[in-house]
Amino acid sequence: MYDDLIMKPKDEKKVEAIAAAVYLLAARHGLAAVTLADIAREAGVATSTLYVYYKSREDLLDDVYQKAKTATVTRYSRNDDPAASLKSRLRLIWNNIVDNRIENQQQVAFLEQYYHSEYLSETSCALGQRMTAPFLELLVGGQKSEQLKQVPPPLLAATVMGLAKETAVLVSRGHLPDDEDTRASGFQICWDAIRA
Amino acid sequence: MYDDLIMKPKDEKKVEAIAAAVYLLAARHGLAAVTLADIAREAGVATSTLYVYYKSREDLLDDVYQKAKTATVTRYSRNDDPAASLKSRLRLIWNNIVDNRIENQQQVAFLEQYYHSEYLSETSCALGQRMTAPFLELLVGGQKSEQLKQVPPPLLAATVMGLAKETAVLVSRGHLPDDEDTRASGFQICWDAIRA
Amino acid sequence: MYDDLIMKPKDEKKVEAIAAAVYLLAARHGLAAVTLADIAREAGVATSTLYVYYKSREDLLDDVYQKAKTATVTRYSRNDDPAASLKSRLRLIWNNIVDNRIENQQQVAFLEQYYHSEYLSETSCALGQRMTAPFLELLVGGQKSEQLKQVPPPLLAATVMGLAKETAVLVSRGHLPDDEDTRASGFQICWDAIRA
Amino acid sequence: MYDDLIMKPKDEKKVEAIAAAVYLLAARHGLAAVTLADIAREAGVATSTLYVYYKSREDLLDDVYQKAKTATVTRYSRNDDPAASLKSRLRLIWNNIVDNRIENQQQVAFLEQYYHSEYLSETSCALGQRMTAPFLELLVGGQKSEQLKQVPPPLLAATVMGLAKETAVLVSRGHLPDDEDTRASGFQICWDAIRA
DNA sequence: AATGAATGAGTTTTCATTCAT
DNA sequence: TATGAATGAAAACTCATTCAT
């Protein structure tokens, strides 16, 4: 009965309003409690309008997830200068991750909940890996120049991202101030963790 | 130990079966998709029987959360020897955290989802902080003896736990082998991260 | 997620009330216009109760169809005496069909609409053929004794059933009186149609 | 010819495409399952375009019904020669009915479902009777010349039409071959049924 | 005339919770 | 204590219809 798996997003503004509504509501009430009626109300459209853009609730959330994931990973490498030193580049990336977590709390809250709550579509799953490939290459380069520990590269990557996340969470919850000291301490920990 | 949230915990076996069902289903299908009917079926009781043990769905999940959280945190300090060196004690704790994540994946999956998806009851929230207090004290002691970095203690705690988590996730997903090398590299990273 | 294809009818009275509601509403408003809320109201239960008995609207209608079809075909051979003459037996069957159509108009109305409106489940489809087998044998017997025309037996069966239906429809619509004359004329036409 | 039910029948091709879509979809999925979106897609127009031609869904179906009904009844008397013998004329009509049912299965499927499923508009209802009037007159003529049974004329009409339908259904379903024998047997049954 | 987009008013379906036994 | 059955409230989803372009 249905032709296409994904419907054409017609009005980009509405699609973005829908995504923003999902982020907000997931962060505020928890993804499990977010209904299509909530999303529609927050996005300023009728519930049935959501079905003009998406075939089902699952489709909607999956698309929003992909949008958010792409945006997030893109922010990780913002202002990255390939000519800079390894430590400088990692500091920038680490800061980008912390910034992203703090500035886009709602998006991050949604991403983490959706990641757990439903089996991601294969497309979404592959997406994550594709985006982190350049980051892995940077780390491998650091290992070759013997600046970083000779451990499995995914462990290095997980260390950087995990530590950035922990710092950001502490800041978001008010356990740490969002200042230069926090950034300095946080990255020092990160750098000491991975350097050779 | 038991407050009024739990109504008539006569049959401990049933309570455990219910908790086990919740862990399994949350890990398999995502907590948001777990219905009381699912839990009852998996636990081998009738749906209405759940109300013999709990006042509501929220109560049930909250109790299961507290059980899991307590068990988890308890495992963190298993075999801890207060007389041992700081590094030894942290290595043991780090390994305990990794072990717990690998051996009790379903429980951990539930804990993380529940933590995100709904506002924890105050009781549950306080629980987490109470359990980690001794760990924080250990770290503060390490700072006083100048073995650890002079940064806010929560940052040290988050570092240890975050890094243990990252290692365990890589192992669980098959990206790293579950062997001595992994443990050695993982803890080396952790120790370098926090040591002065 | 679901265990059984067909749920166990728990309260036979309710199942019958549901079926009766479907017959009544299908006859009154047309099957396409019958909603689950209508059925529930007419049957004196809550809408959600329908889902205690059936997995979906389709399942419900399919089960009601099978019930009605079985009941109908059973009525066709009511009081049939295998020892009676061919003509007597056919007259009885023909009358039974006419009676059924007149007395169970609602059921018949539902059967005809459901037959058209949705692709019947294979089970339902097979049912029809199984029930008419004895009738076909009777006709074949009549051909062997050269009392009936030597034409394909399904054509004889369709003739008897089709003519009984036409008579019943004329009576139901008030175009013919429901009396002995009508029965006599009607069966005379039928007998002349098939006799050798 | 056109009343106010039809709004702007400018493009006859589109109107025909719409009707064809209705026949096809009603036969394939059942009339109850046919949505305006389905019809539009099958007819190659936008859904809202249907409202250029019709005021509502009901109007659309009613118009399509009238078209189909007229076409069908017209086919019944195709090549009818008022000068021919009664039996010849009835044989022709009987064959025309069988032909129509076999050749226009989709149209017939739609007609029967629409006839059952919704109360026909008065116009549509009257149409059916108007079309069959000449046929009734032919039968009454046959009774006057004592060639046909002295029974209520509607019974004779129903007999002829009902038997033609049954034969056609058996052929359509593959239970009978579409050959001369089938036609001969079929009409023999019909003629024996009604002749005096 | 033709249509893509939007929607209100419904429909089916789900599920936590209650209740009689 | 345990449960099968029932249900109200709310969820997802559908679709005929409207409207700006």
Short mmCIF file of C-alpha atoms in Angstrom, two decimals, chain C residues 58-179:
data_model
loop_
_atom_site.label_atom_id
_atom_site.label_comp_id
_atom_site.label_asym_id
_atom_site.label_seq_id
_atom_site.Cartn_x
_atom_site.Cartn_y
_atom_site.Cartn_z
CA GLU C 58 -9.47 -8.31 11.35
CA ASP C 59 -9.18 -11.28 13.67
CA LEU C 60 -12.50 -10.48 15.24
CA LEU C 61 -14.35 -10.25 11.94
CA ASP C 62 -12.65 -13.34 10.63
CA ASP C 63 -13.73 -15.36 13.63
CA VAL C 64 -17.28 -14.06 13.47
CA TYR C 65 -17.31 -14.96 9.78
CA GLN C 66 -16.29 -18.51 10.48
CA LYS C 67 -18.92 -18.85 13.19
CA ALA C 68 -21.64 -17.51 10.92
CA LYS C 69 -20.55 -19.58 7.96
CA THR C 70 -20.54 -22.77 10.00
CA ALA C 71 -23.92 -22.03 11.53
CA THR C 72 -25.38 -21.24 8.12
CA VAL C 73 -24.14 -24.35 6.41
CA THR C 74 -25.25 -26.47 9.35
CA ARG C 75 -28.77 -25.10 9.01
CA TYR C 76 -28.82 -26.14 5.36
CA SER C 77 -28.99 -29.82 6.28
CA ARG C 78 -31.24 -29.50 9.30
CA ASN C 79 -33.73 -32.41 9.54
CA ASP C 80 -32.25 -34.03 6.46
CA ASP C 81 -33.34 -37.66 6.28
CA PRO C 82 -30.87 -39.76 4.27
CA ALA C 83 -33.58 -42.34 3.74
CA ALA C 84 -35.97 -39.94 2.04
CA SER C 85 -36.32 -39.56 -1.70
CA LEU C 86 -33.96 -37.33 -3.64
CA LYS C 87 -36.65 -34.80 -4.42
CA SER C 88 -37.82 -34.68 -0.81
CA ARG C 89 -34.31 -34.18 0.45
CA LEU C 90 -33.61 -31.44 -2.04
CA ARG C 91 -36.89 -29.74 -1.24
CA LEU C 92 -35.95 -29.76 2.44
CA ILE C 93 -32.50 -28.37 1.74
CA TRP C 94 -33.89 -25.74 -0.61
CA ASN C 95 -36.38 -24.71 2.07
CA ASN C 96 -33.71 -24.69 4.70
CA ILE C 97 -31.65 -22.30 2.61
CA VAL C 98 -34.64 -20.03 2.05
CA ASP C 99 -35.53 -20.18 5.74
CA ASN C 100 -32.00 -19.38 6.77
CA ARG C 101 -31.85 -16.36 4.53
CA ILE C 102 -35.13 -15.04 5.80
CA GLU C 103 -34.68 -15.85 9.47
CA ASN C 104 -31.05 -14.86 9.72
CA GLN C 105 -31.02 -11.88 7.46
CA GLN C 106 -28.48 -10.04 9.55
CA GLN C 107 -26.08 -12.93 9.60
CA VAL C 108 -26.47 -13.40 5.88
CA ALA C 109 -25.98 -9.71 5.26
CA PHE C 110 -22.73 -9.84 7.20
CA LEU C 111 -21.53 -12.97 5.44
CA GLU C 112 -22.05 -11.53 2.00
CA GLN C 113 -20.42 -8.24 2.81
CA TYR C 114 -17.44 -9.78 4.53
CA TYR C 115 -16.98 -12.26 1.73
CA HIS C 116 -16.51 -9.42 -0.67
CA SER C 117 -14.89 -6.80 1.41
CA GLU C 118 -11.75 -8.52 2.52
CA TYR C 119 -9.64 -11.37 1.32
CA LEU C 120 -10.84 -14.24 3.47
CA SER C 121 -8.28 -16.10 5.46
CA GLU C 122 -7.33 -19.44 3.96
CA THR C 123 -9.00 -21.18 6.86
CA SER C 124 -12.27 -19.47 6.16
CA CYS C 125 -12.01 -20.21 2.48
CA ALA C 126 -11.43 -23.92 3.01
CA LEU C 127 -14.34 -24.03 5.42
CA GLY C 128 -16.88 -23.25 2.74
CA GLN C 129 -15.78 -26.06 0.52
CA ARG C 130 -15.65 -28.62 3.29
CA MET C 131 -19.21 -27.91 4.33
CA THR C 132 -20.74 -28.33 0.88
CA ALA C 133 -19.12 -31.68 0.16
CA PRO C 134 -22.06 -33.82 1.43
CA PHE C 135 -24.45 -31.74 -0.62
CA LEU C 136 -22.41 -32.38 -3.76
CA GLU C 137 -22.46 -36.10 -3.05
CA LEU C 138 -26.23 -36.08 -2.82
CA LEU C 139 -26.44 -34.43 -6.23
CA VAL C 140 -23.97 -36.85 -7.78
CA GLY C 141 -26.12 -39.68 -6.43
CA GLY C 142 -29.09 -38.09 -8.20
CA GLN C 143 -27.14 -38.03 -11.44
CA LYS C 144 -26.23 -41.69 -11.11
CA SER C 145 -29.87 -42.63 -10.72
CA GLU C 146 -30.52 -40.43 -13.76
CA GLN C 147 -32.94 -38.23 -11.88
CA LEU C 148 -30.78 -35.15 -12.38
CA LYS C 149 -29.18 -33.56 -15.43
CA GLN C 150 -25.79 -34.88 -16.52
CA VAL C 151 -23.96 -31.60 -16.09
CA PRO C 152 -20.98 -30.72 -13.89
CA PRO C 153 -22.14 -31.23 -10.28
CA PRO C 154 -20.98 -27.77 -9.12
CA LEU C 155 -23.42 -26.35 -11.65
CA LEU C 156 -26.27 -28.28 -10.04
CA ALA C 157 -25.21 -27.16 -6.58
CA ALA C 158 -24.91 -23.55 -7.66
CA THR C 159 -28.33 -23.77 -9.27
CA VAL C 160 -30.08 -24.99 -6.13
CA MET C 161 -28.33 -22.55 -3.83
CA GLY C 162 -28.61 -19.65 -6.26
CA LEU C 163 -32.32 -20.16 -6.80
CA ALA C 164 -33.03 -20.53 -3.10
CA LYS C 165 -31.17 -17.28 -2.53
CA GLU C 166 -33.12 -15.44 -5.21
CA THR C 167 -36.42 -16.58 -3.76
CA ALA C 168 -35.39 -15.58 -0.27
CA VAL C 169 -34.26 -12.16 -1.43
CA LEU C 170 -37.60 -11.51 -3.10
CA VAL C 171 -39.41 -12.52 0.07
CA SER C 172 -37.13 -10.46 2.30
CA ARG C 173 -37.66 -7.40 0.17
CA GLY C 174 -41.39 -7.89 0.21
CA HIS C 175 -41.67 -8.60 -3.51
CA LEU C 176 -43.10 -12.01 -2.74
CA PRO C 177 -45.22 -13.14 0.21
CA ASP C 178 -43.71 -15.66 2.61
CA ASP C 179 -46.30 -18.36 2.03
#
